[in-house]
Short mmCIF file of C-alpha atoms in Angstrom, two decimals:
data_model
loop_
_atom_site.label_atom_id
_atom_site.label_comp_id
_atom_site.label_asym_id
_atom_site.label_seq_id
_atom_site.Cartn_x
_atom_site.Cartn_y
_atom_site.Cartn_z
CA UNK A 1 18.85 -23.96 13.71
CA UNK A 2 21.75 -21.42 14.61
CA UNK A 3 21.16 -17.93 16.36
CA UNK A 4 18.10 -17.04 18.46
CA UNK A 5 15.18 -15.58 16.60
CA UNK A 6 13.12 -14.38 19.01
CA UNK A 7 15.00 -10.70 19.17
CA UNK A 8 13.87 -10.00 15.53
CA UNK A 9 11.57 -7.42 16.70
CA UNK A 10 13.99 -5.78 19.20
CA UNK A 11 16.68 -3.35 17.65
CA UNK A 12 17.70 -2.58 21.19
CA UNK A 13 20.12 -5.38 20.98
CA UNK A 14 23.01 -5.21 18.34
CA UNK A 15 22.31 -7.19 15.26
CA UNK A 16 23.57 -10.43 15.68
CA UNK A 17 25.55 -11.41 12.50
CA UNK A 18 25.66 -15.27 13.64
CA UNK A 19 22.07 -15.16 12.08
CA UNK A 20 23.86 -15.64 8.81
CA UNK A 21 25.48 -18.79 10.07
CA UNK A 22 23.24 -21.91 9.59
CA UNK A 23 25.22 -24.68 10.85
CA UNK A 24 22.89 -27.60 9.73
CA UNK A 25 23.62 -26.55 6.16
CA UNK A 26 26.83 -26.38 6.20
CA UNK A 27 28.74 -28.34 3.51
CA UNK A 28 32.05 -29.22 1.82
CA UNK A 29 32.63 -26.40 -0.89
CA UNK A 30 33.09 -28.97 -3.40
CA UNK A 31 29.23 -30.07 -2.85
CA UNK A 32 27.73 -26.77 -3.60
CA UNK A 33 27.55 -27.73 -7.10
CA UNK A 34 25.82 -31.09 -6.54
CA UNK A 35 22.08 -30.96 -6.00
CA UNK A 36 21.74 -30.57 -2.85
CA UNK A 37 19.90 -32.90 -0.27
CA UNK A 38 16.54 -31.54 0.77
CA UNK A 39 17.54 -30.84 4.23
CA UNK A 40 14.89 -30.92 7.27
CA UNK A 41 14.90 -26.80 7.14
CA UNK A 42 13.93 -26.38 3.58
CA UNK A 43 10.87 -28.81 4.20
CA UNK A 44 10.00 -27.01 7.40
CA UNK A 45 10.26 -23.73 5.13
CA UNK A 46 8.01 -25.36 2.40
CA UNK A 47 5.67 -26.02 4.61
CA UNK A 48 5.34 -22.85 6.12
CA UNK A 49 5.42 -21.15 2.56
CA UNK A 50 2.16 -23.66 1.59
CA UNK A 51 0.67 -22.60 4.76
CA UNK A 52 1.29 -18.60 4.05
CA UNK A 53 -0.38 -19.19 0.85
CA UNK A 54 -3.22 -20.86 2.85
CA UNK A 55 -3.09 -18.22 5.24
CA UNK A 56 -3.43 -15.35 2.76
CA UNK A 57 -6.29 -17.00 0.71
CA UNK A 58 -8.48 -17.42 3.92
CA UNK A 59 -7.91 -14.00 4.44
CA UNK A 60 -9.00 -12.56 0.90
CA UNK A 61 -11.93 -15.11 1.69
CA UNK A 62 -12.98 -13.11 4.85
CA UNK A 63 -12.52 -9.98 2.78
CA UNK A 64 -14.72 -11.02 -0.05
CA UNK A 65 -17.56 -11.86 2.82
CA UNK A 66 -17.31 -8.28 3.97
CA UNK A 67 -17.48 -6.75 0.28
CA UNK A 68 -20.75 -9.37 -0.38
CA UNK A 69 -22.36 -7.68 2.98
CA UNK A 70 -21.19 -4.03 1.97
CA UNK A 71 -22.75 -4.73 -1.59
CA UNK A 72 -26.09 -5.73 0.62
CA UNK A 73 -25.92 -2.97 2.62
CA UNK A 74 -26.03 -0.53 -0.63
CA UNK A 75 -29.02 -2.35 -2.02
CA UNK A 76 -31.30 -2.93 1.12
CA UNK A 77 -30.07 -0.09 3.57
CA UNK A 78 -29.47 -2.67 6.39
CA UNK A 79 -27.74 -1.01 9.16
CA UNK A 80 -27.86 -4.30 10.87
CA UNK A 81 -26.11 -6.25 8.31
CA UNK A 82 -23.49 -3.06 8.33
CA UNK A 83 -23.30 -2.86 12.21
CA UNK A 84 -22.04 -6.43 11.86
CA UNK A 85 -19.51 -5.21 8.96
CA UNK A 86 -18.35 -2.78 11.08
CA UNK A 87 -17.81 -4.49 14.18
CA UNK A 88 -16.14 -7.41 12.97
CA UNK A 89 -13.28 -5.66 11.03
CA UNK A 90 -10.65 -6.19 13.94
CA UNK A 91 -10.72 -9.79 12.52
CA UNK A 92 -9.50 -8.77 9.23
CA UNK A 93 -6.77 -6.87 10.82
CA UNK A 94 -5.70 -9.66 12.89
CA UNK A 95 -5.56 -11.97 10.07
CA UNK A 96 -3.40 -9.32 7.97
CA UNK A 97 -0.68 -8.84 10.85
CA UNK A 98 -0.49 -12.90 11.46
CA UNK A 99 0.17 -12.80 7.55
CA UNK A 100 2.57 -9.82 7.94
CA UNK A 101 4.26 -11.22 10.83
CA UNK A 102 4.93 -14.84 9.58
CA UNK A 103 6.27 -13.21 6.31
CA UNK A 104 8.96 -11.24 7.68
CA UNK A 105 10.01 -14.38 9.97
CA UNK A 106 10.04 -16.09 6.55
CA UNK A 107 12.32 -13.31 5.16
CA UNK A 108 14.60 -13.70 8.54
CA UNK A 109 14.89 -17.25 7.96
CA UNK A 110 17.51 -17.13 5.00
CA UNK A 111 17.80 -16.90 1.25
CA UNK A 112 14.50 -18.28 -0.11
CA UNK A 113 14.48 -19.31 -3.56
CA UNK A 114 13.17 -16.96 -6.42
CA UNK A 115 9.28 -18.23 -6.44
CA UNK A 116 9.09 -18.68 -2.53
CA UNK A 117 10.53 -14.63 -2.17
CA UNK A 118 7.81 -13.40 -4.76
CA UNK A 119 4.99 -15.52 -2.77
CA UNK A 120 6.17 -13.82 0.59
CA UNK A 121 6.67 -10.14 -0.85
CA UNK A 122 3.22 -10.52 -2.81
CA UNK A 123 1.54 -12.13 0.61
CA UNK A 124 2.63 -8.59 2.37
CA UNK A 125 1.20 -6.67 -0.08
CA UNK A 126 -1.77 -8.66 -0.93
CA UNK A 127 -2.56 -8.60 2.58
CA UNK A 128 -2.53 -5.16 3.06
CA UNK A 129 -4.46 -4.43 -0.04
CA UNK A 130 -6.84 -6.92 1.33
CA UNK A 131 -7.01 -5.32 4.54
CA UNK A 132 -7.46 -1.33 2.98
CA UNK A 133 -10.68 -3.13 1.03
CA UNK A 134 -12.54 -3.83 4.08
CA UNK A 135 -11.82 -1.13 5.66
CA UNK A 136 -13.44 0.83 2.14
CA UNK A 137 -16.33 -1.65 3.08
CA UNK A 138 -17.11 -0.41 6.58
CA UNK A 139 -16.47 3.27 5.28
CA UNK A 140 -19.28 2.39 2.99
CA UNK A 141 -21.66 0.74 5.46
CA UNK A 142 -20.72 3.69 7.67
CA UNK A 143 -22.06 6.01 5.20
CA UNK A 144 -24.82 4.15 4.17
CA UNK A 145 -26.09 3.90 7.88
CA UNK A 146 -25.66 7.43 8.66
CA UNK A 147 -28.00 7.83 5.54
CA UNK A 148 -30.63 5.60 6.49
CA UNK A 149 -30.78 6.82 10.02
CA UNK A 150 -31.36 10.24 8.74
CA UNK A 151 -34.08 9.42 6.48
CA UNK A 152 -32.05 10.51 3.22
CA UNK A 153 -31.27 7.24 2.00
CA UNK A 154 -30.95 7.55 -2.17
CA UNK A 155 -28.96 5.95 -4.64
CA UNK A 156 -28.72 5.50 -8.42
CA UNK A 157 -28.56 2.25 -10.06
CA UNK A 158 -25.11 2.82 -11.02
CA UNK A 159 -23.97 2.72 -7.26
CA UNK A 160 -25.13 -0.88 -6.93
CA UNK A 161 -24.04 -1.67 -10.47
CA UNK A 162 -20.41 -0.33 -9.22
CA UNK A 163 -20.96 -2.05 -5.92
CA UNK A 164 -21.67 -5.38 -7.29
CA UNK A 165 -18.89 -4.94 -10.12
CA UNK A 166 -16.35 -4.49 -7.58
CA UNK A 167 -17.70 -7.63 -5.66
CA UNK A 168 -17.08 -9.45 -8.59
CA UNK A 169 -13.52 -8.19 -9.20
CA UNK A 170 -12.49 -9.18 -5.77
CA UNK A 171 -14.05 -12.59 -6.14
CA UNK A 172 -12.13 -12.91 -9.56
CA UNK A 173 -8.84 -11.59 -8.27
CA UNK A 174 -8.84 -14.26 -5.65
CA UNK A 175 -9.61 -16.66 -7.88
CA UNK A 176 -6.60 -15.92 -10.20
CA UNK A 177 -4.85 -15.89 -6.71
CA UNK A 178 -5.69 -19.53 -6.11
CA UNK A 179 -5.34 -20.32 -9.26
CA UNK A 180 -2.10 -18.52 -10.39
CA UNK A 181 -4.21 -17.19 -13.48
CA UNK A 182 -2.13 -14.39 -14.91
CA UNK A 183 -4.50 -13.97 -17.67
CA UNK A 184 -7.88 -13.51 -15.66
CA UNK A 185 -5.69 -10.92 -14.15
CA UNK A 186 -5.34 -8.59 -17.64
CA UNK A 187 -9.18 -9.40 -17.62
CA UNK A 188 -9.43 -8.13 -13.90
CA UNK A 189 -7.69 -5.06 -14.55
CA UNK A 190 -9.52 -3.98 -17.47
CA UNK A 191 -12.74 -3.98 -15.59
CA UNK A 192 -11.23 -1.27 -13.75
CA UNK A 193 -12.25 1.22 -16.46
CA UNK A 194 -15.96 -0.21 -16.20
CA UNK A 195 -16.26 0.68 -12.48
CA UNK A 196 -14.74 4.37 -13.10
CA UNK A 197 -17.34 4.77 -15.97
CA UNK A 198 -20.07 3.78 -13.44
CA UNK A 199 -18.70 5.88 -10.49
CA UNK A 200 -19.13 9.00 -13.71
CA UNK A 201 -22.39 8.29 -13.14
CA UNK A 202 -23.04 8.12 -9.65
CA UNK A 203 -21.33 11.96 -9.80
CA UNK A 204 -23.67 13.10 -12.53
CA UNK A 205 -26.68 11.57 -10.57
CA UNK A 206 -25.36 12.99 -7.39
CA UNK A 207 -24.90 16.82 -9.16
CA UNK A 208 -28.68 16.25 -11.12
CA UNK A 209 -29.92 15.56 -7.12
CA UNK A 210 -28.73 18.52 -5.69
CA UNK A 211 -29.87 20.69 -8.65
CA UNK A 212 -33.20 19.61 -8.20
CA UNK A 213 -33.59 20.10 -4.50
CA UNK A 214 -30.45 21.73 -2.69
CA UNK A 215 -31.56 20.75 0.77
CA UNK A 216 -30.23 17.21 -0.47
CA UNK A 217 -26.43 18.43 -0.94
CA UNK A 218 -25.48 16.85 2.18
CA UNK A 219 -26.63 13.39 1.65
CA UNK A 220 -25.63 13.56 -2.34
CA UNK A 221 -22.04 14.09 -1.00
CA UNK A 222 -22.66 11.21 1.30
CA UNK A 223 -23.44 8.76 -1.98
CA UNK A 224 -20.85 10.31 -4.20
CA UNK A 225 -18.45 9.11 -0.83
CA UNK A 226 -19.77 5.58 -0.99
CA UNK A 227 -19.08 5.56 -4.84
CA UNK A 228 -15.43 6.49 -4.45
CA UNK A 229 -14.92 3.78 -1.79
CA UNK A 230 -15.64 1.33 -4.36
CA UNK A 231 -14.02 3.03 -6.84
CA UNK A 232 -10.86 2.81 -4.44
CA UNK A 233 -11.68 -0.92 -4.00
CA UNK A 234 -11.60 -1.25 -7.55
CA UNK A 235 -8.29 -0.26 -7.84
CA UNK A 236 -6.76 -1.83 -4.88
CA UNK A 237 -8.36 -4.86 -7.06
CA UNK A 238 -6.43 -3.99 -9.56
CA UNK A 239 -3.18 -3.52 -7.69
CA UNK A 240 -3.82 -7.24 -6.52
CA UNK A 241 -4.11 -8.54 -10.17
CA UNK A 242 -0.83 -6.47 -10.65
CA UNK A 243 0.67 -8.52 -7.86
CA UNK A 244 -0.71 -11.73 -8.86
CA UNK A 245 1.01 -11.42 -12.30
CA UNK A 246 4.22 -10.93 -10.43
CA UNK A 247 3.76 -14.14 -8.33
CA UNK A 248 2.92 -15.89 -11.42
CA UNK A 249 5.31 -14.39 -13.89
CA UNK A 250 7.80 -12.40 -12.58
CA UNK A 251 6.78 -9.35 -14.23
CA UNK A 252 5.98 -5.92 -12.45
CA UNK A 253 3.17 -4.39 -13.38
CA UNK A 254 2.18 -0.74 -13.05
CA UNK A 255 -0.96 1.36 -13.66
CA UNK A 256 -1.16 4.63 -13.54
CA UNK A 257 -3.63 5.43 -10.85
CA UNK A 258 -4.31 8.97 -9.78
CA UNK B 1 29.20 -16.32 -5.87
CA UNK B 2 26.91 -19.53 -6.23
CA UNK B 3 23.87 -19.65 -8.58
CA UNK B 4 22.74 -17.52 -11.17
CA UNK B 5 20.27 -14.86 -10.26
CA UNK B 6 19.63 -13.57 -13.49
CA UNK B 7 16.76 -15.52 -13.61
CA UNK B 8 15.15 -13.83 -10.74
CA UNK B 9 11.99 -12.84 -12.77
CA UNK B 10 11.60 -15.96 -14.44
CA UNK B 11 9.39 -18.26 -13.17
CA UNK B 12 9.40 -20.43 -16.27
CA UNK B 13 12.77 -22.21 -14.94
CA UNK B 14 12.22 -24.57 -12.26
CA UNK B 15 13.53 -23.16 -8.58
CA UNK B 16 17.15 -23.28 -8.19
CA UNK B 17 17.39 -24.73 -5.09
CA UNK B 18 21.31 -24.22 -5.01
CA UNK B 19 20.79 -20.57 -4.65
CA UNK B 20 20.60 -21.33 -0.95
CA UNK B 21 24.39 -22.55 -1.03
CA UNK B 22 26.99 -19.45 -0.53
CA UNK B 23 30.05 -21.29 -0.90
CA UNK B 24 32.23 -17.96 0.09
CA UNK B 25 30.49 -18.06 3.40
CA UNK B 26 30.86 -21.73 4.45
CA UNK B 27 33.04 -22.48 7.59
CA UNK B 28 33.69 -25.34 9.78
CA UNK B 29 30.53 -25.78 12.21
CA UNK B 30 32.77 -24.79 15.03
CA UNK B 31 33.24 -21.23 14.02
CA UNK B 32 29.71 -20.43 14.21
CA UNK B 33 30.02 -19.59 17.51
CA UNK B 34 32.89 -17.05 17.00
CA UNK B 35 32.38 -13.81 15.54
CA UNK B 36 32.30 -14.22 11.96
CA UNK B 37 35.11 -12.17 9.88
CA UNK B 38 33.44 -9.81 7.43
CA UNK B 39 33.30 -11.30 4.18
CA UNK B 40 33.38 -9.39 0.93
CA UNK B 41 29.87 -9.95 0.19
CA UNK B 42 28.91 -8.79 3.76
CA UNK B 43 30.87 -5.66 2.78
CA UNK B 44 29.07 -5.82 -0.94
CA UNK B 45 25.33 -6.04 1.02
CA UNK B 46 26.27 -3.19 3.23
CA UNK B 47 27.03 -0.86 1.07
CA UNK B 48 24.07 -1.75 -1.28
CA UNK B 49 21.91 -1.36 2.07
CA UNK B 50 23.50 2.36 2.36
CA UNK B 51 22.81 3.13 -1.48
CA UNK B 52 19.26 1.80 -1.33
CA UNK B 53 18.61 3.83 2.13
CA UNK B 54 20.24 6.84 0.10
CA UNK B 55 18.32 6.17 -3.01
CA UNK B 56 14.82 6.23 -0.60
CA UNK B 57 15.31 9.37 0.69
CA UNK B 58 16.27 10.70 -2.54
CA UNK B 59 12.83 9.91 -3.74
CA UNK B 60 11.31 11.31 -0.60
CA UNK B 61 12.84 14.46 -1.04
CA UNK B 62 11.77 14.87 -5.18
CA UNK B 63 7.63 13.50 -3.81
CA UNK B 64 8.04 16.16 -1.29
CA UNK B 65 9.24 18.56 -4.18
CA UNK B 66 5.80 17.99 -6.00
CA UNK B 67 4.01 18.58 -3.25
CA UNK B 68 5.41 21.68 -2.17
CA UNK B 69 4.38 22.48 -5.89
CA UNK B 70 0.87 21.06 -5.46
CA UNK B 71 0.55 23.46 -2.31
CA UNK B 72 1.82 26.64 -4.78
CA UNK B 73 -0.55 25.09 -7.31
CA UNK B 74 -3.79 25.33 -4.71
CA UNK B 75 -2.52 28.66 -3.40
CA UNK B 76 -2.48 30.35 -7.13
CA UNK B 77 -4.26 28.38 -9.35
CA UNK B 78 -1.00 28.29 -11.58
CA UNK B 79 -1.51 26.03 -13.97
CA UNK B 80 1.56 26.10 -15.66
CA UNK B 81 3.17 24.82 -12.57
CA UNK B 82 0.07 22.28 -12.26
CA UNK B 83 1.46 21.09 -15.97
CA UNK B 84 4.69 20.66 -14.42
CA UNK B 85 3.71 18.26 -11.38
CA UNK B 86 2.01 16.52 -14.04
CA UNK B 87 4.25 15.99 -16.61
CA UNK B 88 6.98 14.80 -14.27
CA UNK B 89 5.39 12.02 -12.42
CA UNK B 90 6.84 9.27 -14.46
CA UNK B 91 10.49 10.06 -13.18
CA UNK B 92 8.63 9.36 -9.87
CA UNK B 93 7.15 6.06 -11.08
CA UNK B 94 10.91 5.21 -12.14
CA UNK B 95 12.39 5.82 -8.90
CA UNK B 96 10.22 3.93 -7.07
CA UNK B 97 10.74 1.02 -9.77
CA UNK B 98 14.26 1.10 -8.52
CA UNK B 99 14.00 1.13 -5.16
CA UNK B 100 11.86 -1.88 -5.32
CA UNK B 101 14.00 -4.01 -7.99
CA UNK B 102 16.74 -3.63 -5.71
CA UNK B 103 15.06 -4.59 -2.39
CA UNK B 104 14.32 -7.84 -4.29
CA UNK B 105 17.61 -8.45 -5.53
CA UNK B 106 18.88 -7.81 -1.78
CA UNK B 107 16.14 -10.18 -0.35
CA UNK B 108 17.06 -12.63 -3.10
CA UNK B 109 20.69 -12.28 -1.91
CA UNK B 110 20.19 -14.01 1.60
CA UNK B 111 19.27 -13.95 5.02
CA UNK B 112 19.34 -10.09 5.98
CA UNK B 113 20.82 -9.53 9.41
CA UNK B 114 17.42 -8.35 11.52
CA UNK B 115 18.12 -4.53 10.68
CA UNK B 116 18.77 -4.62 7.28
CA UNK B 117 15.44 -6.70 6.59
CA UNK B 118 13.64 -4.31 8.39
CA UNK B 119 15.24 -1.59 5.95
CA UNK B 120 14.63 -3.60 3.27
CA UNK B 121 10.79 -4.34 3.65
CA UNK B 122 10.51 -0.73 5.15
CA UNK B 123 11.99 0.55 1.62
CA UNK B 124 9.53 -1.51 -0.45
CA UNK B 125 6.75 0.14 1.61
CA UNK B 126 7.40 3.57 1.97
CA UNK B 127 8.57 3.75 -1.96
CA UNK B 128 4.94 2.60 -2.49
CA UNK B 129 3.45 5.18 -0.26
CA UNK B 130 5.66 8.22 -1.41
CA UNK B 131 4.55 7.04 -4.85
CA UNK B 132 0.67 7.12 -4.16
CA UNK B 133 1.47 10.25 -2.53
CA UNK B 134 2.62 11.88 -5.76
CA UNK B 135 -0.14 10.46 -7.44
CA UNK B 136 -2.47 12.61 -5.30
CA UNK B 137 -0.18 15.79 -5.92
CA UNK B 138 -0.59 15.17 -9.40
CA UNK B 139 -4.91 14.42 -8.98
CA UNK B 140 -5.10 17.90 -7.04
CA UNK B 141 -3.12 19.78 -10.00
CA UNK B 142 -5.18 18.36 -12.59
CA UNK B 143 -8.48 19.32 -10.65
CA UNK B 144 -7.33 22.74 -9.86
CA UNK B 145 -6.51 23.45 -13.55
CA UNK B 146 -9.80 21.59 -14.60
CA UNK B 147 -11.57 24.61 -12.20
CA UNK B 148 -9.12 27.40 -13.37
CA UNK B 149 -10.00 26.85 -17.06
CA UNK B 150 -13.23 26.88 -16.76
CA UNK B 151 -13.21 30.05 -15.02
CA UNK B 152 -14.65 28.86 -11.74
CA UNK B 153 -11.68 28.35 -9.36
CA UNK B 154 -12.52 29.30 -5.47
CA UNK B 155 -11.38 27.79 -2.64
CA UNK B 156 -11.98 28.17 1.35
CA UNK B 157 -8.86 28.93 3.69
CA UNK B 158 -9.11 25.35 5.17
CA UNK B 159 -8.14 24.07 1.51
CA UNK B 160 -4.91 25.77 1.63
CA UNK B 161 -4.25 25.23 5.41
CA UNK B 162 -4.44 21.30 5.12
CA UNK B 163 -2.54 21.70 2.08
CA UNK B 164 0.06 23.40 3.93
CA UNK B 165 -0.27 20.99 7.15
CA UNK B 166 -0.19 17.94 4.71
CA UNK B 167 3.27 19.26 3.08
CA UNK B 168 4.95 19.89 6.63
CA UNK B 169 3.98 16.62 7.86
CA UNK B 170 5.56 14.97 5.07
CA UNK B 171 8.45 17.09 5.39
CA UNK B 172 8.72 16.20 9.11
CA UNK B 173 8.11 12.39 7.95
CA UNK B 174 11.59 11.94 5.82
CA UNK B 175 13.47 14.12 8.63
CA UNK B 176 12.18 11.23 10.95
CA UNK B 177 13.11 8.52 8.39
CA UNK B 178 16.59 10.21 8.04
CA UNK B 179 17.38 10.54 11.58
CA UNK B 180 15.41 7.33 12.59
CA UNK B 181 13.47 9.29 15.20
CA UNK B 182 10.51 7.55 16.43
CA UNK B 183 9.49 10.22 18.47
CA UNK B 184 9.06 12.68 15.91
CA UNK B 185 7.00 9.54 13.95
CA UNK B 186 4.07 9.60 17.06
CA UNK B 187 4.15 13.67 16.66
CA UNK B 188 3.31 13.43 12.80
CA UNK B 189 0.60 10.26 13.76
CA UNK B 190 -1.39 13.13 15.61
CA UNK B 191 -1.10 15.93 13.32
CA UNK B 192 -3.47 13.41 11.05
CA UNK B 193 -6.67 14.44 12.86
CA UNK B 194 -5.71 18.44 12.37
CA UNK B 195 -6.09 17.43 8.84
CA UNK B 196 -9.13 15.71 8.81
CA UNK B 197 -10.58 18.70 11.11
CA UNK B 198 -9.70 20.90 8.19
CA UNK B 199 -11.39 18.53 5.51
CA UNK B 200 -14.74 18.64 7.27
CA UNK B 201 -14.21 22.41 7.40
CA UNK B 202 -13.68 22.12 3.42
CA UNK B 203 -16.61 19.88 3.34
CA UNK B 204 -19.14 22.54 5.48
CA UNK B 205 -17.51 25.21 2.92
CA UNK B 206 -18.58 23.47 -0.40
CA UNK B 207 -22.24 22.36 1.09
CA UNK B 208 -22.68 25.93 1.72
CA UNK B 209 -21.37 27.11 -1.52
CA UNK B 210 -23.56 24.93 -3.36
CA UNK B 211 -26.93 25.89 -1.08
CA UNK B 212 -25.80 29.66 -2.08
CA UNK B 213 -25.39 28.78 -5.71
CA UNK B 214 -26.66 25.75 -7.23
CA UNK B 215 -25.17 26.41 -9.96
CA UNK B 216 -21.61 25.52 -8.55
CA UNK B 217 -22.45 22.48 -7.61
CA UNK B 218 -19.81 20.58 -9.89
CA UNK B 219 -17.21 22.97 -8.98
CA UNK B 220 -17.72 22.68 -5.34
CA UNK B 221 -17.83 18.99 -6.04
CA UNK B 222 -14.21 19.53 -7.15
CA UNK B 223 -12.86 21.05 -4.18
CA UNK B 224 -14.22 18.47 -2.01
CA UNK B 225 -12.24 15.98 -4.42
CA UNK B 226 -9.28 18.25 -4.03
CA UNK B 227 -9.26 18.39 -0.14
CA UNK B 228 -9.67 14.62 -0.02
CA UNK B 229 -6.46 14.17 -2.03
CA UNK B 230 -4.93 16.07 0.57
CA UNK B 231 -6.69 14.20 3.34
CA UNK B 232 -5.38 10.71 2.02
CA UNK B 233 -1.95 12.38 1.62
CA UNK B 234 -1.57 12.71 4.89
CA UNK B 235 -2.84 9.59 5.69
CA UNK B 236 -0.52 8.05 3.85
CA UNK B 237 2.10 9.87 5.52
CA UNK B 238 0.99 8.53 9.09
CA UNK B 239 1.29 4.94 7.67
CA UNK B 240 4.89 5.97 7.00
CA UNK B 241 5.40 7.16 10.17
CA UNK B 242 4.21 3.91 10.81
CA UNK B 243 6.68 2.42 9.21
CA UNK B 244 9.67 4.37 10.30
CA UNK B 245 8.68 3.57 13.85
CA UNK B 246 8.71 -0.26 13.01
CA UNK B 247 12.29 0.66 10.93
CA UNK B 248 13.74 2.37 13.86
CA UNK B 249 12.35 -0.18 16.95
CA UNK B 250 10.58 -2.92 15.57
CA UNK B 251 7.26 -2.29 16.41
CA UNK B 252 4.35 -2.48 14.26
CA UNK B 253 1.99 0.37 14.70
CA UNK B 254 -1.15 0.19 12.79
CA UNK B 255 -4.04 2.36 12.46
CA UNK B 256 -7.63 2.34 11.82
CA UNK B 257 -7.73 4.49 8.41
CA UNK B 258 -11.36 4.29 7.24
#
């Protein structure tokens, strides 16, 4: 299929300009304006793009599972579940690396059509964002464990509410991604301010706890940090919603995260 | 040059498979093993990739400037400088959008050689990361302003130390990116734990402040949040260092951020 692609990761060799030439696709110039035959390479690319999409959604399902467990950890202070979340994070990292590597291989293959290019670029971004969400889930589990083990785990209802709202946002954005539903994405972006409002309640609760019992300062600061993990997850989920709109409509949405 | 590229952002039209065919590059199969002539399209791509690199470094210089100002804001509590940082953030967003759009146009053009592909993918990532750093600089300025205006701005030496260390890390990573210096990147990744250690000092100082004067709780929590902004900036800078290693060596480095 033209050119040796095994050295894609190796920059010690000079760039191989021959990669630009793919003999299978060569046709007389006059044929370029006719509807092209679908070559075996195009069919291969098509099935690989479908497979990429499947891998990305599978990764999303795994991350959603981790976030659901993190919600249970916040609710029940269950250190065993927390341990599971922390110990299985490497699986998510491996899934992300696989998605990202496949994206780079596909981009190296050749000029993708606009919709495939958007899918590949979105997959790079979204897999990164999902990985960061899993990291945040792990981080919140770590902090709950610390509090439970020191016997000082108390939390406001707003913390559990924001954890659950974040989980719902993630589930919705994965549905939107799967169904290419841009309208749902715009709704998800609005949920982000709901999570921000809950986070402010968590802050007020923590300050109040400290004021009432200054010895709880360290624990209250941990609760703030857990709230911030979920707030960041919600923030990253709104970015995924923006990426999904780009995937579906080709529009770039930005949001003014701090 | 084959195909109308004006509809790249428009997915309402069916995919144009003719984009795969670029008549200018068509050559008899037998020539595919010879060193190809550099076509006008390749020259054009080459100059656009150089221009992309220049744009990315210019964006980096602007963000470094914002972070330097944020350090001054932390040090002097200067609300006028803080205002400048907050009001000019849209410029950074515009620079990022320009880099990202050019990357997508270049990817749509055709099969890039491995080194160009790495540059384009790195530019997408790094421009995003730089934009997030500028957001964090803006956020820290906002919080210092709030504290100064309420007359409760006090900070530990470790906070200024971590702000300065973060700024140095950013300067170094931009030098590493400009010089394609992978060795410097590995050193930068080690500096991240220094910033983390300073952040722990900021946490201890804040807890101590609250313990001594419970009325300072709100202000101490803001100091924690400012520390966290710089900690996240340092974290993102280590990601840029990883991206730079990928750009130079084609290796993918990951780091276990929480």
